[in-house]
Structure formats: structure tokens, C-alpha cells
Coordinates of C-alpha atoms in Angstrom, one line a residue:
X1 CA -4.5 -17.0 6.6
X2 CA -2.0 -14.5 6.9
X3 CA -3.0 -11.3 8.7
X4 CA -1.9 -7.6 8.3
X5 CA -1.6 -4.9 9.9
X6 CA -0.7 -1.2 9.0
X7 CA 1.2 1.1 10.9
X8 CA 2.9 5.2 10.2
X9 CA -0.1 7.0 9.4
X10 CA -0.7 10.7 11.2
X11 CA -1.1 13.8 10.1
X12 CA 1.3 15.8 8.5
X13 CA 1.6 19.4 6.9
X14 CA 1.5 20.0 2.7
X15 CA 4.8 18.9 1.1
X16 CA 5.7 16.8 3.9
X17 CA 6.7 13.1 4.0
X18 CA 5.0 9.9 6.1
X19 CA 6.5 6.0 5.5
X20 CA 3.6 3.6 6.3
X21 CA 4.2 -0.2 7.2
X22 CA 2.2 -3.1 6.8
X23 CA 3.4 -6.5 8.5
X24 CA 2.3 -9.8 7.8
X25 CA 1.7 -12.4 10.2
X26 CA 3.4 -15.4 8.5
X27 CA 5.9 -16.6 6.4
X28 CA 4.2 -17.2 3.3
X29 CA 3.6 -13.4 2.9
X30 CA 6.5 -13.3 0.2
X31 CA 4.9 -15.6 -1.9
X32 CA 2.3 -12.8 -2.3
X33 CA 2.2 -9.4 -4.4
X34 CA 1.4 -7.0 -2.2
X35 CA -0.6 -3.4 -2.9
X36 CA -1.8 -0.3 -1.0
X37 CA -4.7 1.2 -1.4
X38 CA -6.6 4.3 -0.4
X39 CA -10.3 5.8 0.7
X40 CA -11.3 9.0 1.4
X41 CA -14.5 10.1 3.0
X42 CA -17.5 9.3 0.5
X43 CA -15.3 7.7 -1.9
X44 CA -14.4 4.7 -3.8
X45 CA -11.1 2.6 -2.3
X46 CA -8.8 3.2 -4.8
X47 CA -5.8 1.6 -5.8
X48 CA -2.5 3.5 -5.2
X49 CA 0.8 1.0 -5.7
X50 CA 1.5 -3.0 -6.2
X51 CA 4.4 -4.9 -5.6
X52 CA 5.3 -8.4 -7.1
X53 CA 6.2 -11.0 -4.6
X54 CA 9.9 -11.0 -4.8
X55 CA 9.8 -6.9 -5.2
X56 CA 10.9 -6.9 -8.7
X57 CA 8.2 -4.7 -10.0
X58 CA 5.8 -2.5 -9.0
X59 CA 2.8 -0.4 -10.4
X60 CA 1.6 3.0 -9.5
X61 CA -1.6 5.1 -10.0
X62 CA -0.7 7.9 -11.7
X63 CA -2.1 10.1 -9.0
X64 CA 1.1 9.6 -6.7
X65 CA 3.5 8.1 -9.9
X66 CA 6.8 10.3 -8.7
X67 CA 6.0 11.3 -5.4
X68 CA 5.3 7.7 -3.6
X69 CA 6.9 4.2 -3.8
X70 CA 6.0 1.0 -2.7
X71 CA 8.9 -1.4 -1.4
X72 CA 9.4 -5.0 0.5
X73 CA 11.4 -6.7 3.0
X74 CA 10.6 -10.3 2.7
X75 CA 13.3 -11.5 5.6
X76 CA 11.0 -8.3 8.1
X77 CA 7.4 -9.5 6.5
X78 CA 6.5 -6.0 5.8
X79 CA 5.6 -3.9 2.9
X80 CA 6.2 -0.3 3.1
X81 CA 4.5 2.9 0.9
X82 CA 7.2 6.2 1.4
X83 CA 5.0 9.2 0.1
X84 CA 6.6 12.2 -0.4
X85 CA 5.4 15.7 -1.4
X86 CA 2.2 15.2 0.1
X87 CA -1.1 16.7 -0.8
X88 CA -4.1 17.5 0.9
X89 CA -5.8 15.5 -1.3
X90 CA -3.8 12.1 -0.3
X91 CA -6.2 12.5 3.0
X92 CA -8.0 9.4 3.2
X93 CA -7.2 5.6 5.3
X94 CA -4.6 3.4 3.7
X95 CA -4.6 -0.6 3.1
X96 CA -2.7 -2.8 2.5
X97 CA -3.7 -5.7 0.6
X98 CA -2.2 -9.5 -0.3
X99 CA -3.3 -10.9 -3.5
X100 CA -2.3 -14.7 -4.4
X101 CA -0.9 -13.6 -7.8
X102 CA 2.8 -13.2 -8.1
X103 CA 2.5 -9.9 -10.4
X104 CA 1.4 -6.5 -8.7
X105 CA -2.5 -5.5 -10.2
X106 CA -4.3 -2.5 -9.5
X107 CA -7.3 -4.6 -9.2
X108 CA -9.1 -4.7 -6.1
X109 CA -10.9 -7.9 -6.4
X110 CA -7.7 -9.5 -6.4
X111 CA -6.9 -9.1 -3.1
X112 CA -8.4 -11.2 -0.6
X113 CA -6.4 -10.2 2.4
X114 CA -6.7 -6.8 4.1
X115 CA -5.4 -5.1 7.1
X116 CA -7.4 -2.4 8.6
X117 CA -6.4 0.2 7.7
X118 CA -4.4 3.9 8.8
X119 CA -5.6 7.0 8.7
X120 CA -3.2 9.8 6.9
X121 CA -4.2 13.4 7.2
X122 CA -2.5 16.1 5.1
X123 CA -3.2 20.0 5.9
X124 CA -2.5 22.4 3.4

């Protein structure tokens, strides 16, 4: 089963700008859509952005629609979220998530692989 892991989280001032990475541990990761998700301290995870498996389209919430976007390099294995414009309310820790199904979903019970997570901190 492939495995991922998340990297680029930190904390970073209002407005500012963090690129997080997630890379897979096999081959057969581009034959999955991929997503990001997010939780924050005594909240639900939430989805933020999906990608399909070949990259072709993606799906935002509209929480970060505009400021973040979701991208793939299926040659590296990795998945990336660029958010820009960042808000103190984007605090939480961010997933990333492999789903079977060739089209990005926001749904969470989709994905059945998950890495563990990096923490992103935005002070205002």
C-alpha cells in the first residue's frame, strides 16, 4: 500500500506564502487522485483541494478557492498544495490523502490512504 508523507509546513506571518509536499512511496501513486485536507484544534478535518490522477482537474473548497492550488508531479511522486495570502485561520495540520478514484472528491471517506500530517501556523 502506498505510503505518504507530508513535508513544508511551519509557521509563517499573515499574507505570507508556504508550499507543502506530500510524496508517495510507490509508483502506482499516479494512478490515484490525490487531496489535501485540513484540521484545526477542536474541529472537523475538512477538505481543502483534489487533484485527478493525471492532474487534469482539480477542486477547491471555497475557503482557499484563489488563494491556494493543488498540483502533481507524477515522474517526482509528489503532490504539492502552494497557499498564498495566508490567514490566521488556515492554522490547523494538513493531509494529504490518496483515493482509488481517478476524479478529485472533496469526500473524505474516499480516501483510504493518509500521511500524517504537517502542522502550518499563521500569525496575524
Amino acid at each position: 500500500q502506498v505510503q505518504l508523507v507530508e513535508s513544508g509546513g511551519g509557521l509563517v506571518q499573515a499574507r505570507g506564502s508556504l508550499r507543502l509536499s506530500c510524496a508517495a512511496s510507490e509508483q502506482t501513486f499516479s494512478s490515484y487522485a490525490m487531496g489535501w485536507f485540513r484540521q484545526a484544534p477542536g474541529k472537523e478535518r475538512e477538505f481543502v483541494a483534489a487533484i485527478s490522477w493525471r492532474g487534469r482537474s482539480t477542486e477547491y473548497s471555497d475557503s482557499v478557492k484563489g488563494r491556494f492550488t493543488i498540483s502533481r508531479d507524477n515522474a517526482k511522486n509528489t503532490v504539492y498544495l502552494q497557499m498564498n495570502s495566508l490567514k490566521p485561520e488556515d492554522t490547523a495540520v494538513y493531509y494529504c490523502a490518496a483515493t482509488s478514484l481517478r476524479s478529485p472528491t472533496p469526500e473524505l471517506k474516499w480516501y483510504n490512504v493518509w500521511g500524517q500530517g504537517t502542522q502550518v501556523t499563521v500569525s496575524s
